[in-house]
Short mmCIF file of C-alpha atoms and ligand atoms in Angstrom, two decimals:
data_model
loop_
_atom_site.label_atom_id
_atom_site.label_comp_id
_atom_site.label_asym_id
_atom_site.label_seq_id
_atom_site.Cartn_x
_atom_site.Cartn_y
_atom_site.Cartn_z
CA MET A 62 -7.22 -6.38 -254.35
CA ALA A 63 -4.07 -4.34 -253.95
CA GLY A 64 -1.36 -4.50 -256.61
CA LYS A 65 -3.69 -4.94 -259.58
CA THR A 66 -4.40 -2.12 -261.96
CA ILE A 67 -7.06 -3.44 -264.32
CA TYR A 68 -10.02 -5.15 -262.73
CA SER A 69 -12.44 -7.22 -264.77
CA VAL A 70 -16.13 -7.17 -263.98
CA LEU A 71 -18.75 -9.50 -265.41
CA VAL A 72 -22.24 -8.01 -265.75
CA PHE A 73 -24.89 -10.71 -266.10
CA ASP A 74 -28.60 -10.65 -266.93
CA SER A 75 -31.18 -12.88 -268.58
CA GLY A 76 -31.19 -10.51 -271.54
CA LEU A 77 -30.53 -6.89 -272.39
CA GLY A 78 -31.78 -5.25 -269.17
CA GLY A 79 -28.37 -5.47 -267.53
CA LEU A 80 -27.17 -2.88 -270.05
CA THR A 81 -28.85 -0.23 -267.87
CA VAL A 82 -26.54 -1.23 -265.01
CA LEU A 83 -23.51 -1.66 -267.28
CA ARG A 84 -24.03 1.92 -268.53
CA GLU A 85 -23.70 3.30 -264.98
CA ILE A 86 -20.61 1.19 -264.25
CA GLU A 87 -19.02 2.44 -267.49
CA ARG A 88 -19.71 6.04 -266.45
CA LEU A 89 -18.34 5.62 -262.95
CA ARG A 90 -15.38 3.37 -263.71
CA PRO A 91 -14.00 3.78 -267.25
CA ASP A 92 -10.87 2.00 -266.01
CA LEU A 93 -12.55 -1.40 -265.71
CA ARG A 94 -12.50 -4.27 -268.16
CA LEU A 95 -16.19 -5.02 -268.49
CA ILE A 96 -17.72 -8.17 -269.93
CA TYR A 97 -21.46 -8.49 -270.53
CA ALA A 98 -23.26 -11.83 -270.61
CA ALA A 99 -26.93 -12.51 -271.31
CA ASP A 100 -28.64 -15.85 -270.82
CA ASP A 101 -31.01 -15.03 -273.65
CA ALA A 102 -31.66 -18.73 -274.27
CA GLY A 103 -33.38 -18.71 -270.86
CA PHE A 104 -35.17 -15.36 -271.23
CA PRO A 105 -37.51 -14.37 -269.65
CA TYR A 106 -36.42 -15.45 -266.17
CA GLY A 107 -39.62 -13.93 -264.73
CA ARG A 108 -41.58 -17.02 -265.75
CA LEU A 109 -39.19 -19.70 -264.44
CA ALA A 110 -39.94 -21.75 -261.33
CA ASN A 111 -37.60 -21.07 -258.39
CA ASP A 112 -35.57 -24.29 -258.56
CA ALA A 113 -35.13 -24.14 -262.31
CA LEU A 114 -33.97 -20.53 -262.09
CA VAL A 115 -31.39 -21.14 -259.35
CA GLN A 116 -29.98 -24.17 -261.19
CA ARG A 117 -29.79 -22.29 -264.46
CA VAL A 118 -28.14 -19.17 -263.07
CA ALA A 119 -25.63 -21.22 -261.08
CA ALA A 120 -24.72 -23.25 -264.19
CA VAL A 121 -24.41 -20.33 -266.62
CA VAL A 122 -22.68 -17.93 -264.22
CA GLY A 123 -20.45 -20.76 -263.02
CA ARG A 124 -19.24 -21.44 -266.54
CA LEU A 125 -18.61 -17.72 -267.14
CA VAL A 126 -16.67 -17.30 -263.91
CA GLU A 127 -14.44 -20.27 -264.75
CA LYS A 128 -13.65 -19.01 -268.26
CA ILE A 129 -13.43 -15.25 -267.66
CA GLU A 130 -12.06 -15.25 -264.12
CA PRO A 131 -13.56 -11.85 -263.27
CA ASP A 132 -12.64 -9.97 -260.10
CA LEU A 133 -16.30 -9.25 -259.40
CA VAL A 134 -19.71 -10.22 -260.81
CA VAL A 135 -22.77 -7.99 -260.99
CA ILE A 136 -26.01 -9.94 -261.24
CA ALA A 137 -27.89 -7.18 -263.06
CA CYS A 138 -31.21 -8.95 -262.75
CA ASN A 139 -33.69 -8.61 -259.90
CA THR A 140 -35.42 -11.87 -260.77
CA ALA A 141 -32.17 -13.81 -260.35
CA SER A 142 -30.65 -11.76 -257.49
CA THR A 143 -33.66 -12.12 -255.19
CA LEU A 144 -33.24 -15.90 -255.35
CA ALA A 145 -29.81 -17.06 -256.50
CA LEU A 146 -27.30 -14.78 -254.74
CA PRO A 147 -26.83 -16.98 -251.64
CA VAL A 148 -26.01 -20.00 -253.85
CA LEU A 149 -23.54 -18.01 -255.98
CA ARG A 150 -21.83 -16.50 -252.95
CA ALA A 151 -21.51 -19.90 -251.30
CA ARG A 152 -20.00 -21.43 -254.44
CA PHE A 153 -17.47 -18.77 -255.50
CA SER A 154 -15.00 -16.72 -253.51
CA ILE A 155 -15.19 -13.54 -255.66
CA PRO A 156 -17.67 -10.81 -254.66
CA PHE A 157 -21.17 -10.75 -256.16
CA VAL A 158 -23.20 -7.55 -256.32
CA GLY A 159 -26.92 -8.07 -256.80
CA THR A 160 -29.82 -5.97 -257.97
CA VAL A 161 -32.83 -6.02 -255.66
CA PRO A 162 -36.00 -3.87 -255.59
CA ALA A 163 -35.16 -0.36 -254.32
CA ILE A 164 -38.06 -0.34 -251.85
CA LYS A 165 -36.22 1.50 -249.07
CA PRO A 166 -35.27 4.65 -251.04
CA ALA A 167 -38.70 4.69 -252.70
CA CYS A 168 -40.56 4.57 -249.38
CA GLU A 169 -38.27 7.24 -247.97
CA ARG A 170 -39.05 9.57 -250.87
CA SER A 171 -42.80 9.05 -251.17
CA LYS A 172 -44.84 11.93 -249.82
CA THR A 173 -48.27 10.34 -250.38
CA LYS A 174 -47.06 7.07 -248.80
CA ARG A 175 -48.24 5.21 -251.88
CA VAL A 176 -45.43 3.30 -253.63
CA SER A 177 -45.64 0.75 -256.44
CA VAL A 178 -43.04 -1.87 -257.31
CA LEU A 179 -43.00 -2.76 -261.01
CA ALA A 180 -41.20 -6.09 -261.49
CA THR A 181 -41.36 -9.47 -263.16
CA PRO A 182 -43.91 -11.99 -261.82
CA GLY A 183 -40.97 -13.88 -260.26
CA THR A 184 -39.64 -10.90 -258.30
CA VAL A 185 -43.15 -10.03 -257.09
CA ARG A 186 -43.58 -13.58 -255.71
CA ARG A 187 -40.31 -13.64 -253.76
CA ASP A 188 -40.12 -13.81 -249.95
CA TYR A 189 -37.13 -11.50 -250.35
CA THR A 190 -39.36 -8.77 -251.80
CA GLN A 191 -41.94 -9.24 -249.04
CA ALA A 192 -39.18 -8.92 -246.43
CA LEU A 193 -37.99 -5.64 -247.98
CA ILE A 194 -41.53 -4.24 -247.72
CA ARG A 195 -41.87 -5.42 -244.13
CA ASP A 196 -38.47 -4.04 -243.08
CA PHE A 197 -38.31 -0.82 -245.11
CA GLY A 198 -41.92 0.03 -246.03
CA GLY A 199 -41.90 2.83 -243.46
CA GLY A 200 -45.71 3.03 -243.21
CA CYS A 201 -46.19 3.19 -247.00
CA LYS A 202 -48.88 1.26 -248.82
CA VAL A 203 -46.83 -0.76 -251.31
CA THR A 204 -48.50 -2.15 -254.44
CA LEU A 205 -46.66 -5.02 -256.15
CA VAL A 206 -47.19 -5.18 -259.90
CA GLY A 207 -45.96 -8.26 -261.75
CA SER A 208 -45.60 -7.43 -265.42
CA GLU A 209 -45.74 -10.37 -267.82
CA ARG A 210 -44.61 -8.48 -270.89
CA LEU A 211 -42.68 -5.30 -270.18
CA ALA A 212 -39.19 -6.87 -270.25
CA SER A 213 -39.97 -8.51 -273.61
CA LEU A 214 -41.35 -5.23 -274.96
CA ALA A 215 -38.13 -3.46 -273.94
CA GLU A 216 -36.11 -6.13 -275.79
CA ALA A 217 -38.32 -5.79 -278.87
CA ALA A 218 -37.72 -2.03 -278.92
CA LEU A 219 -33.92 -2.57 -278.83
CA ARG A 220 -34.29 -4.97 -281.77
CA GLY A 221 -35.93 -2.14 -283.70
CA GLU A 222 -39.51 -3.43 -283.47
CA GLU A 223 -42.47 -1.10 -283.07
CA VAL A 224 -43.87 -1.27 -279.54
CA SER A 225 -47.32 0.24 -279.20
CA SER A 226 -48.22 2.72 -276.48
CA ALA A 227 -51.32 0.64 -275.68
CA ASP A 228 -49.13 -2.40 -274.90
CA ILE A 229 -46.87 -0.42 -272.56
CA ARG A 230 -49.81 1.35 -270.91
CA ALA A 231 -51.50 -1.98 -270.14
CA GLU A 232 -48.39 -3.14 -268.24
CA ILE A 233 -47.86 0.01 -266.16
CA GLU A 234 -51.46 1.04 -265.44
CA PRO A 235 -51.86 -1.17 -262.31
CA CYS A 236 -48.98 0.81 -260.72
CA PHE A 237 -51.13 3.93 -260.56
CA ALA A 238 -53.38 3.55 -257.54
CA ASP A 239 -55.66 6.22 -256.14
CA ASP A 240 -57.46 5.55 -252.87
CA GLY A 241 -57.80 9.22 -252.07
CA ALA A 242 -54.00 9.46 -252.08
CA ARG A 243 -52.20 8.76 -255.34
CA THR A 244 -49.10 6.69 -256.01
CA ASP A 245 -46.22 9.15 -256.31
CA THR A 246 -43.19 6.79 -256.50
CA ILE A 247 -42.60 3.70 -258.65
CA VAL A 248 -39.67 1.30 -258.23
CA LEU A 249 -38.26 -0.02 -261.50
CA ALA A 250 -37.50 -3.45 -260.06
CA CYS A 251 -36.43 -5.07 -263.31
CA THR A 252 -33.29 -3.86 -265.05
CA HIS A 253 -35.08 -3.91 -268.41
CA TYR A 254 -37.54 -1.17 -267.52
CA PRO A 255 -35.16 1.82 -267.48
CA LEU A 256 -34.52 0.99 -271.17
CA MET A 257 -38.02 2.39 -271.75
CA LEU A 258 -37.99 5.21 -269.23
CA ASP A 259 -38.85 7.93 -271.77
CA ARG A 260 -41.99 6.08 -272.79
CA LEU A 261 -42.94 5.23 -269.21
CA ILE A 262 -42.78 8.93 -268.34
CA GLU A 263 -44.77 9.85 -271.44
CA LEU A 264 -47.50 7.23 -270.84
CA ALA A 265 -47.91 7.69 -267.08
CA PRO A 266 -51.44 8.90 -266.19
CA TRP A 267 -49.83 11.37 -263.77
CA PRO A 268 -46.22 12.33 -262.99
CA VAL A 269 -44.39 10.11 -260.50
CA ILE A 270 -40.80 9.58 -259.34
CA TRP A 271 -39.32 6.52 -261.08
CA ILE A 272 -36.63 4.85 -258.95
CA ASP A 273 -33.80 3.19 -260.89
CA PRO A 274 -31.10 1.78 -258.59
CA ALA A 275 -28.49 1.31 -261.36
CA GLU A 276 -26.25 4.16 -260.22
CA ALA A 277 -26.25 2.89 -256.63
CA ILE A 278 -25.34 -0.59 -257.88
CA ALA A 279 -22.41 0.86 -259.84
CA ARG A 280 -21.22 2.67 -256.70
CA ARG A 281 -21.49 -0.51 -254.65
CA ALA A 282 -19.49 -2.51 -257.23
CA SER A 283 -16.85 0.21 -257.40
CA SER A 284 -16.50 0.30 -253.62
CA LEU A 285 -15.58 -3.40 -253.62
CA LEU A 286 -12.77 -2.89 -256.13
CA GLY A 287 -9.49 -1.06 -255.73
CA ALA A 288 -9.07 2.62 -256.56
CA PRO A 289 -9.70 3.62 -260.20
CA GLY A 290 -6.77 3.36 -262.60
CA GLU A 291 -6.28 4.89 -266.06
CA PRO A 292 -9.39 4.84 -268.33
CA GLU A 293 -9.50 1.75 -270.54
CA ASN A 294 -12.08 2.95 -273.07
CA ALA A 295 -12.20 -0.56 -274.48
CA GLN A 296 -15.36 -1.91 -276.08
CA VAL A 297 -17.33 -4.26 -273.89
CA GLU A 298 -17.57 -7.79 -275.27
CA ALA A 299 -20.98 -9.42 -274.92
CA TYR A 300 -21.79 -13.13 -274.78
CA PHE A 301 -25.24 -14.58 -275.54
CA THR A 302 -26.22 -18.10 -274.54
CA SER A 303 -28.56 -18.49 -277.55
CA GLY A 304 -25.68 -18.16 -279.99
CA ASP A 305 -28.06 -16.07 -282.16
CA GLU A 306 -26.62 -13.30 -284.36
CA PRO A 307 -28.04 -9.91 -283.29
CA ASN A 308 -29.95 -8.15 -286.09
CA PRO A 309 -28.61 -4.80 -287.42
CA ALA A 310 -30.94 -2.73 -285.19
CA LEU A 311 -29.80 -4.61 -282.10
CA LEU A 312 -26.16 -4.20 -283.12
CA ARG A 313 -26.76 -0.43 -283.25
CA SER A 314 -28.46 -0.52 -279.84
CA LEU A 315 -25.56 -2.49 -278.38
CA ALA A 316 -23.05 -0.06 -279.89
CA HIS A 317 -24.93 2.74 -278.17
CA PHE A 318 -23.96 1.06 -274.86
CA GLY A 319 -20.36 0.57 -276.03
CA VAL A 320 -20.99 -3.16 -276.48
CA LYS A 321 -20.17 -5.55 -279.32
CA PRO A 322 -20.95 -9.27 -279.53
CA ALA A 323 -17.89 -11.38 -278.77
CA LYS A 324 -16.48 -13.57 -281.51
CA SER A 325 -16.17 -16.61 -279.33
CA ASP A 326 -18.08 -19.75 -278.55
CA LEU A 327 -17.39 -19.37 -274.84
CA LEU A 328 -21.07 -19.82 -274.21
CA VAL A 329 -22.54 -22.70 -276.13
CA PRO A 330 -26.35 -22.65 -276.32
CA VAL A 331 -27.91 -23.92 -273.06
N1 DGL B 299 -33.84 -8.07 -266.18
C1 DGL B 299 -34.50 -9.00 -265.32
C2 DGL B 299 -34.75 -8.36 -263.93
O1 DGL B 299 -34.11 -7.40 -263.54
C3 DGL B 299 -35.77 -9.67 -265.75
C4 DGL B 299 -36.16 -10.03 -267.10
C5 DGL B 299 -36.62 -11.48 -267.22
O2 DGL B 299 -37.80 -11.80 -266.91
O3 DGL B 299 -35.79 -12.29 -267.60
O4 DGL B 299 -35.56 -8.85 -263.19
#
């Protein structure tokens, strides 16, 4: 990519979870032109059947790539990455960086050899996730926990809604196993979950290491682009497939990530 000074990067998720990856890219590469896109009309992806998910992601990302012509796309969604990356890479010539469960670093760090993977039901079901455990489990007992509600609870909190501790606790409790040795490391294998990290820490029955791969993803994306140029400091424009107007609380949350909804009908509701 020599000769270009401003690279544009599309960060894509089913909803607002990708903001946790966007935040790390912004920190590492303030020179990039970043565009955020959420397929909120299809949220949550965790409940979609495999074929439906691949078709949907290929259609929505395909349309975005045609209109925006980014230099690189980050699929900031484990549920989509663990299934749809091969199709996207086969269809487009630009690089795609995915987000997949950080099982290897978690198993390397665990001292008790008890690791849990907190993810959507879709990510938990994937062959891809099983293969990561087989190849990188390193003798650890890995507990897969498919959470039905945590991504939606994280979205509700960003929209300013009250999310009860009991609701969060019910989703994370199965991660804490004790068979004489206790779980000491939990992989946040859905990009939504780091949005709630403070509350996860507060509600954990005992302290654990929470693994969020967002910084590593930002480094990987940066390594595929040319050297950093001058900081852009531009606001990130965000596209939502629902076409819904964000409420005032969500607008404030988005502003906190340096994001504002785009005034464009680039994405008509799907
Ligand atoms: N943020 C997505 C992920 O990383 C999942 C949320 C959803 O179910 O759509 O898996």
